[in-house]
Amino acid sequence: MIKVSIVGVTGYTGLELLRILKRHPYVNLEVISSKSHAGKSLSYHFPFSFEEKMIEDLERSIELAQESDVVFLAVPTGVSYEIANKLSKPKIIDLGADFRFNDPKVYEQWYGKKLENYEKFDRVYGLTEIYREQIRNARIVANPGCYPTSVILALAPLLKEKLLLDQTITVDSKSGVSGAGRKDSAEYSFCELNEGMKPYSVVNHRHVPEMEQELSKLFGEKVQLVFTPQLAPMTRGILSTIYVKTKASLLDVYHLYKKFYEKEKFVHVLEPNVFPSTKWTVGSNHVFISMTKDERTDTLVLISVLDNLVKGASGQAVQNMNVMFSLEEDLGLVENPIFP
Amino acid sequence: MIKVSIVGVTGYTGLELLRILKRHPYVNLEVISSKSHAGKSLSYHFPFSFEEKMIEDLERSIELAQESDVVFLAVPTGVSYEIANKLSKPKIIDLGADFRFNDPKVYEQWYGKKLENYEKFDRVYGLTEIYREQIRNARIVANPGCYPTSVILALAPLLKEKLLLDQTITVDSKSGVSGAGRKDSAEYSFCELNEGMKPYSVVNHRHVPEMEQELSKLFGEKVQLVFTPQLAPMTRGILSTIYVKTKASLLDVYHLYKKFYEKEKFVHVLEPNVFPSTKWTVGSNHVFISMTKDERTDTLVLISVLDNLVKGASGQAVQNMNVMFSLEEDLGLVENPIFP
Amino acid sequence: MIKVSIVGVTGYTGLELLRILKRHPYVNLEVISSKSHAGKSLSYHFPFSFEEKMIEDLERSIELAQESDVVFLAVPTGVSYEIANKLSKPKIIDLGADFRFNDPKVYEQWYGKKLENYEKFDRVYGLTEIYREQIRNARIVANPGCYPTSVILALAPLLKEKLLLDQTITVDSKSGVSGAGRKDSAEYSFCELNEGMKPYSVVNHRHVPEMEQELSKLFGEKVQLVFTPQLAPMTRGILSTIYVKTKASLLDVYHLYKKFYEKEKFVHVLEPNVFPSTKWTVGSNHVFISMTKDERTDTLVLISVLDNLVKGASGQAVQNMNVMFSLEEDLGLVENPIFP
Amino acid sequence: MIKVSIVGVTGYTGLELLRILKRHPYVNLEVISSKSHAGKSLSYHFPFSFEEKMIEDLERSIELAQESDVVFLAVPTGVSYEIANKLSKPKIIDLGADFRFNDPKVYEQWYGKKLENYEKFDRVYGLTEIYREQIRNARIVANPGCYPTSVILALAPLLKEKLLLDQTITVDSKSGVSGAGRKDSAEYSFCELNEGMKPYSVVNHRHVPEMEQELSKLFGEKVQLVFTPQLAPMTRGILSTIYVKTKASLLDVYHLYKKFYEKEKFVHVLEPNVFPSTKWTVGSNHVFISMTKDERTDTLVLISVLDNLVKGASGQAVQNMNVMFSLEEDLGLVENPIFP
């Protein structure tokens, strides 16, 4: 059995980790903690969690978690880094941004915080389908952001094959509200989001440098994104619509993608012109990728959907854990989506 | 008083026309008709309409409507054309696609129907802010589609000034479900659309030729669109996110837009980097346009929001009626949106 | 023209007052104020309000509002009372609870606050259909709560005719989330309310004493309510389902109700076994009442629907203003609901 | 391994059965069938099902399913009965109403169909917590309706202890839209249900005789229900609010319920005055029961929440299967709910 702890269990990604780990056959949950809810059991605050374990405060949990095999960090950006500095023994899967960047200066520029001695950490970017081999032996896995997961998976085969006419890629993403986490703010209240769609951080979202880092690596040259994220009136789900110039035919791209992902359990390539709904993924770790092409303008339209809290966060984190401990990659993750 | 009839009153755009016309101070509603609900009063089927007038069948209504000053056609594509052939006397505002195209062959190609003797009709494309002068004297106004209204208004100033680096424009639109009309289909059922977003007719939507016709006219040269429409889990609202290459600075574009729309009552240009929600327009005839720029890639991102049933359909139809009858353009349309 | 001020314009009832008053033909908006948003125009914070007037702070607005003919108070419970003590000249329509009770001790018990010198105020409970004559000459109108409006209107005819077998009435109400006001709390966030229904304050809601006061007055004897309010995942709307024992036949009750409300513009009695949706009222001041009977158990089921922000708050407030200034009662309120 | 077939796999309860059975460790799925989608694989129509098995037509599936150990019938009322007449060998779990009634005349009266030779069938009402022992050896289990499950579980302890002052019980239930099944009807379209609540079949719903049969059996005397079902704008979830007269104290009732359900894995009794949301159950087989009392009127208010497609249909069906095959009762059902 793997001894697992969750630091930051009461946020949405923390609760989702718990939901997934509770059904994992080889996991012993050791320590759970939270800054805001310490001192009572999780089920006291969230009766539907059916988890009677006491919530520790952060400090204490870090101490206790030294004995764990792996610790999931589901805490605000910046806090993970401090905790990782103290957690010398267990493996770490961080759901935040602190370990996602190759260059800590890029992090500093976008997140406003210096990461001291960043180079000392042995870290891997945790997009499982791309970095599986490196994840196997990593001590720290930087779980990708939700938007980046949806975008990089949708572009990886094309970029690796260098089938790009133009290194500027336009990405228009729509996210469910849970992507923002639990918020005590009228801005995220039911009344102000229900029955409305709105863009935010257009061309200026923190996930842009993360995506550009990874896409450029895949392409072998600098790639630039024009990225618009938008809040949709739904709880879960990301739909990314990606516009890219290519001379490759739609059918060739389709076959390339089928082949690229043929052994993957969670990435599903749909036939050209078959379009998915984010509903196809709710509660599951699956991703659907679909495509069409505007022949007149050499524009390939790639579409990907996933559940931002599962493949976009906690599901992929558990997928990475499975890889790190040489388990079947889909343990705890075989679940079909909830539909309808 | 203007004598007004509505053919096709029981669809969503028909009901919305009624809602708006009932508060219009100079309108006498003469005839209302419907293929599906004839023989009873409107309030019998829709008690919340408070309209006791009998619903006529289509045939009879065409006869009766000859005495009207203006007839709104809110019927399926193809049916409008047949009715217009019979309605020799009144002015006509058609909410469908039959009169939107300069070239009936384009219509035939996309809608699969031949329009005989199309050239005999004196028609104008009813995007009020662009064609106001021609609408004033038109007998038939072809009310624009909901997507085209959101896209053309957002692009008109830029195109007229020819501030385009690339004649391919990427448009990513999100629509509330009412844009599809009332549908007896599980595909549009609450369970299958709620909590999901999905693309449809990607790069292949019928509004593409309509938008390209109008945008090319504004630009003076051929413009091509890569267009992705997507269904959002909300009833009303369109959010169009438009990606266009330009060398013009963000501030110059902003000032250009402010000036272009300064006398318009329904088009509101937001300061750069202020982004609207579709909620800002629900139930109202207003449009908000906002913008930002990715300087690295010379990409201007234009965003527009409107209510697809009001400015995107019935509200603009009434706005056109006001123009056709030399009334204040906002009569019946002064209403603020419902918020929250 | 009536000089009108709104104290507390940036809450949901304040914004809704503004929306309604802007279309009122005889209103001059004089002063608007807010504790949280003073110092900028309303349109700065809420661009969709199209209201350029500056938001005053509460103190200053009270001073300025002395010159108004009528002041709407849309502020938290307790605050209204303090303001009313300072506003000696204008008529007052209070949307809170401070003036709703005949006995200030009942208020104190439920709201935890003493109302000094309560008897000095000339006040009327502002359920227009019931207290129209008294409202005409009142200086202070206590606008009813949203639940009480839906419940009292649904029961008034039956109680006045004393057609009750049992003085305990069961009321099961479902409310849209906007009834709680704008809240900076995760409890009211989109993610936690969407796709869920939940009861709160069961048998213990503050609207119980308000309803019992009014229902007992109508019945002439003490009436007791068992009241369950529930949050529904929608923005606007109240549906109250009321269970009452009676020997009267369904048809007799129907005719009684039709007659009772026959001259009312906003209360609509549906035929037995025709049931409304809250959607029939969104954005409008209308109320639908419907009924059926379980003959086996002598249980009459009364159902009422309304928009909690309109007839349940700001719409009824304007209706009361119209009565107080001898205007047509539906000025500013003729609007049909938004559907769909 | 248990050989399992699903007749009617493409409806919502059929798809939900599949979702649950796919994670069941001892199930071999043998045959799936559908009237509407036969001839292709399930994943062809529902890619998110990841089920490559071919969909048979009904006729053929009945033949094939003779070899199964158990057959789930998720077909329209009336059809089950015909199929059961042909399926002589396997055990049957019917998710419809055909086998729920002790007296086929009651069924005939409410469902308009005669059940020939009803007495020849060995059947049990499949409310697991109440009829566990009988289910163990039954050949045909009549899976309860969604409303009845929520109501009977909430009342069983009280009725068995005969703690009732009045044999008329008022039940006000709110259901997510999926309770109605997949519907090709505008009445169930997103636009017409979103942002609205509405009652239907008030005091006259087909689940009334089912509930009265079971409640009377538990009580030992005739019990009558006044029942109002209401559609809430959400996909899944039932909230039943139950009003019952009793002299028992709230605390005594609470302890009675805790004891009654102490060994149950799926029924959770909350402390008095703690109220659940239907969100606490989405996708899970759990039920929460909560209570409070209006002491003045001796009214106990019982509240229960569950997911209508899981404990209210397919989850309970699998729970019954587990009982019938002497397996752990929660196999395939240990899943926590999806939250948020």
mmCIF file with all atom_site columns, N, CA, C and O in Angstrom, chain C residues 37-52:
data_model
loop_
_atom_site.group_PDB
_atom_site.id
_atom_site.type_symbol
_atom_site.label_atom_id
_atom_site.label_alt_id
_atom_site.label_comp_id
_atom_site.label_asym_id
_atom_site.label_entity_id
_atom_site.label_seq_id
_atom_site.pdbx_PDB_ins_code
_atom_site.Cartn_x
_atom_site.Cartn_y
_atom_site.Cartn_z
_atom_site.occupancy
_atom_site.B_iso_or_equiv
_atom_site.pdbx_formal_charge
_atom_site.auth_seq_id
_atom_site.auth_comp_id
_atom_site.auth_asym_id
_atom_site.auth_atom_id
_atom_site.pdbx_PDB_model_num
ATOM 1  N N  . HIS C 1 37 ? -20.065 51.424 -2.843  1.00 0.00 ? 37 HIS C N  1
ATOM 2  C CA . HIS C 1 37 ? -19.585 51.853 -4.159  1.00 0.00 ? 37 HIS C CA 1
ATOM 3  C C  . HIS C 1 37 ? -19.591 53.366 -4.356  1.00 0.00 ? 37 HIS C C  1
ATOM 4  O O  . HIS C 1 37 ? -19.541 53.840 -5.496  1.00 0.00 ? 37 HIS C O  1
ATOM 5  N N  . ALA C 1 38 ? -19.660 54.147 -3.281  1.00 0.00 ? 38 ALA C N  1
ATOM 6  C CA . ALA C 1 38 ? -19.776 55.605 -3.422  1.00 0.00 ? 38 ALA C CA 1
ATOM 7  C C  . ALA C 1 38 ? -18.564 56.204 -4.130  1.00 0.00 ? 38 ALA C C  1
ATOM 8  O O  . ALA C 1 38 ? -17.466 55.662 -4.085  1.00 0.00 ? 38 ALA C O  1
ATOM 9  N N  . GLY C 1 39 ? -18.788 57.332 -4.796  1.00 0.00 ? 39 GLY C N  1
ATOM 10 C CA . GLY C 1 39 ? -17.668 58.087 -5.362  1.00 0.00 ? 39 GLY C CA 1
ATOM 11 C C  . GLY C 1 39 ? -17.493 57.956 -6.864  1.00 0.00 ? 39 GLY C C  1
ATOM 12 O O  . GLY C 1 39 ? -16.704 58.688 -7.464  1.00 0.00 ? 39 GLY C O  1
ATOM 13 N N  . LYS C 1 40 ? -18.168 57.014 -7.457  1.00 0.00 ? 40 LYS C N  1
ATOM 14 C CA . LYS C 1 40 ? -18.116 56.864 -8.912  1.00 0.00 ? 40 LYS C CA 1
ATOM 15 C C  . LYS C 1 40 ? -19.559 56.801 -9.422  1.00 0.00 ? 40 LYS C C  1
ATOM 16 O O  . LYS C 1 40 ? -20.502 56.649 -8.652  1.00 0.00 ? 40 LYS C O  1
ATOM 17 N N  . SER C 1 41 ? -19.694 56.868 -10.717 1.00 0.00 ? 41 SER C N  1
ATOM 18 C CA . SER C 1 41 ? -21.039 56.731 -11.281 1.00 0.00 ? 41 SER C CA 1
ATOM 19 C C  . SER C 1 41 ? -21.485 55.274 -11.195 1.00 0.00 ? 41 SER C C  1
ATOM 20 O O  . SER C 1 41 ? -20.658 54.367 -11.076 1.00 0.00 ? 41 SER C O  1
ATOM 21 N N  . LEU C 1 42 ? -22.777 55.080 -11.272 1.00 0.00 ? 42 LEU C N  1
ATOM 22 C CA . LEU C 1 42 ? -23.274 53.701 -11.255 1.00 0.00 ? 42 LEU C CA 1
ATOM 23 C C  . LEU C 1 42 ? -22.776 52.944 -12.475 1.00 0.00 ? 42 LEU C C  1
ATOM 24 O O  . LEU C 1 42 ? -22.390 51.770 -12.393 1.00 0.00 ? 42 LEU C O  1
ATOM 25 N N  . SER C 1 43 ? -22.726 53.607 -13.609 1.00 0.00 ? 43 SER C N  1
ATOM 26 C CA . SER C 1 43 ? -22.291 52.914 -14.835 1.00 0.00 ? 43 SER C CA 1
ATOM 27 C C  . SER C 1 43 ? -20.811 52.544 -14.789 1.00 0.00 ? 43 SER C C  1
ATOM 28 O O  . SER C 1 43 ? -20.372 51.656 -15.508 1.00 0.00 ? 43 SER C O  1
ATOM 29 N N  . TYR C 1 44 ? -20.054 53.225 -13.937 1.00 0.00 ? 44 TYR C N  1
ATOM 30 C CA . TYR C 1 44 ? -18.654 52.828 -13.787 1.00 0.00 ? 44 TYR C CA 1
ATOM 31 C C  . TYR C 1 44 ? -18.585 51.396 -13.231 1.00 0.00 ? 44 TYR C C  1
ATOM 32 O O  . TYR C 1 44 ? -17.822 50.568 -13.712 1.00 0.00 ? 44 TYR C O  1
ATOM 33 N N  . HIS C 1 45 ? -19.385 51.136 -12.221 1.00 0.00 ? 45 HIS C N  1
ATOM 34 C CA . HIS C 1 45 ? -19.368 49.798 -11.611 1.00 0.00 ? 45 HIS C CA 1
ATOM 35 C C  . HIS C 1 45 ? -20.246 48.808 -12.377 1.00 0.00 ? 45 HIS C C  1
ATOM 36 O O  . HIS C 1 45 ? -19.964 47.616 -12.427 1.00 0.00 ? 45 HIS C O  1
ATOM 37 N N  . PHE C 1 46 ? -21.331 49.293 -12.930 1.00 0.00 ? 46 PHE C N  1
ATOM 38 C CA . PHE C 1 46 ? -22.297 48.429 -13.619 1.00 0.00 ? 46 PHE C CA 1
ATOM 39 C C  . PHE C 1 46 ? -22.598 49.050 -14.986 1.00 0.00 ? 46 PHE C C  1
ATOM 40 O O  . PHE C 1 46 ? -23.619 49.714 -15.159 1.00 0.00 ? 46 PHE C O  1
ATOM 41 N N  . PRO C 1 47 ? -21.719 48.819 -15.953 1.00 0.00 ? 47 PRO C N  1
ATOM 42 C CA . PRO C 1 47 ? -21.864 49.490 -17.257 1.00 0.00 ? 47 PRO C CA 1
ATOM 43 C C  . PRO C 1 47 ? -23.234 49.265 -17.888 1.00 0.00 ? 47 PRO C C  1
ATOM 44 O O  . PRO C 1 47 ? -23.733 50.115 -18.622 1.00 0.00 ? 47 PRO C O  1
ATOM 45 N N  . PHE C 1 48 ? -23.819 48.127 -17.586 1.00 0.00 ? 48 PHE C N  1
ATOM 46 C CA . PHE C 1 48 ? -25.113 47.794 -18.189 1.00 0.00 ? 48 PHE C CA 1
ATOM 47 C C  . PHE C 1 48 ? -26.262 48.578 -17.563 1.00 0.00 ? 48 PHE C C  1
ATOM 48 O O  . PHE C 1 48 ? -27.404 48.427 -17.974 1.00 0.00 ? 48 PHE C O  1
ATOM 49 N N  . SER C 1 49 ? -25.970 49.405 -16.548 1.00 0.00 ? 49 SER C N  1
ATOM 50 C CA . SER C 1 49 ? -27.047 50.209 -15.946 1.00 0.00 ? 49 SER C CA 1
ATOM 51 C C  . SER C 1 49 ? -27.296 51.483 -16.762 1.00 0.00 ? 49 SER C C  1
ATOM 52 O O  . SER C 1 49 ? -28.355 52.090 -16.644 1.00 0.00 ? 49 SER C O  1
ATOM 53 N N  . PHE C 1 50 ? -26.314 51.880 -17.578 1.00 0.00 ? 50 PHE C N  1
ATOM 54 C CA . PHE C 1 50 ? -26.439 53.103 -18.383 1.00 0.00 ? 50 PHE C CA 1
ATOM 55 C C  . PHE C 1 50 ? -26.879 54.296 -17.536 1.00 0.00 ? 50 PHE C C  1
ATOM 56 O O  . PHE C 1 50 ? -27.617 55.158 -17.994 1.00 0.00 ? 50 PHE C O  1
ATOM 57 N N  . GLU C 1 51 ? -26.435 54.324 -16.289 1.00 0.00 ? 51 GLU C N  1
ATOM 58 C CA . GLU C 1 51 ? -26.815 55.415 -15.380 1.00 0.00 ? 51 GLU C CA 1
ATOM 59 C C  . GLU C 1 51 ? -25.550 56.153 -14.977 1.00 0.00 ? 51 GLU C C  1
ATOM 60 O O  . GLU C 1 51 ? -24.742 55.630 -14.207 1.00 0.00 ? 51 GLU C O  1
ATOM 61 N N  . GLU C 1 52 ? -25.427 57.381 -15.476 1.00 0.00 ? 52 GLU C N  1
ATOM 62 C CA . GLU C 1 52 ? -24.196 58.138 -15.259 1.00 0.00 ? 52 GLU C CA 1
ATOM 63 C C  . GLU C 1 52 ? -24.176 58.893 -13.932 1.00 0.00 ? 52 GLU C C  1
ATOM 64 O O  . GLU C 1 52 ? -23.174 59.498 -13.570 1.00 0.00 ? 52 GLU C O  1
#
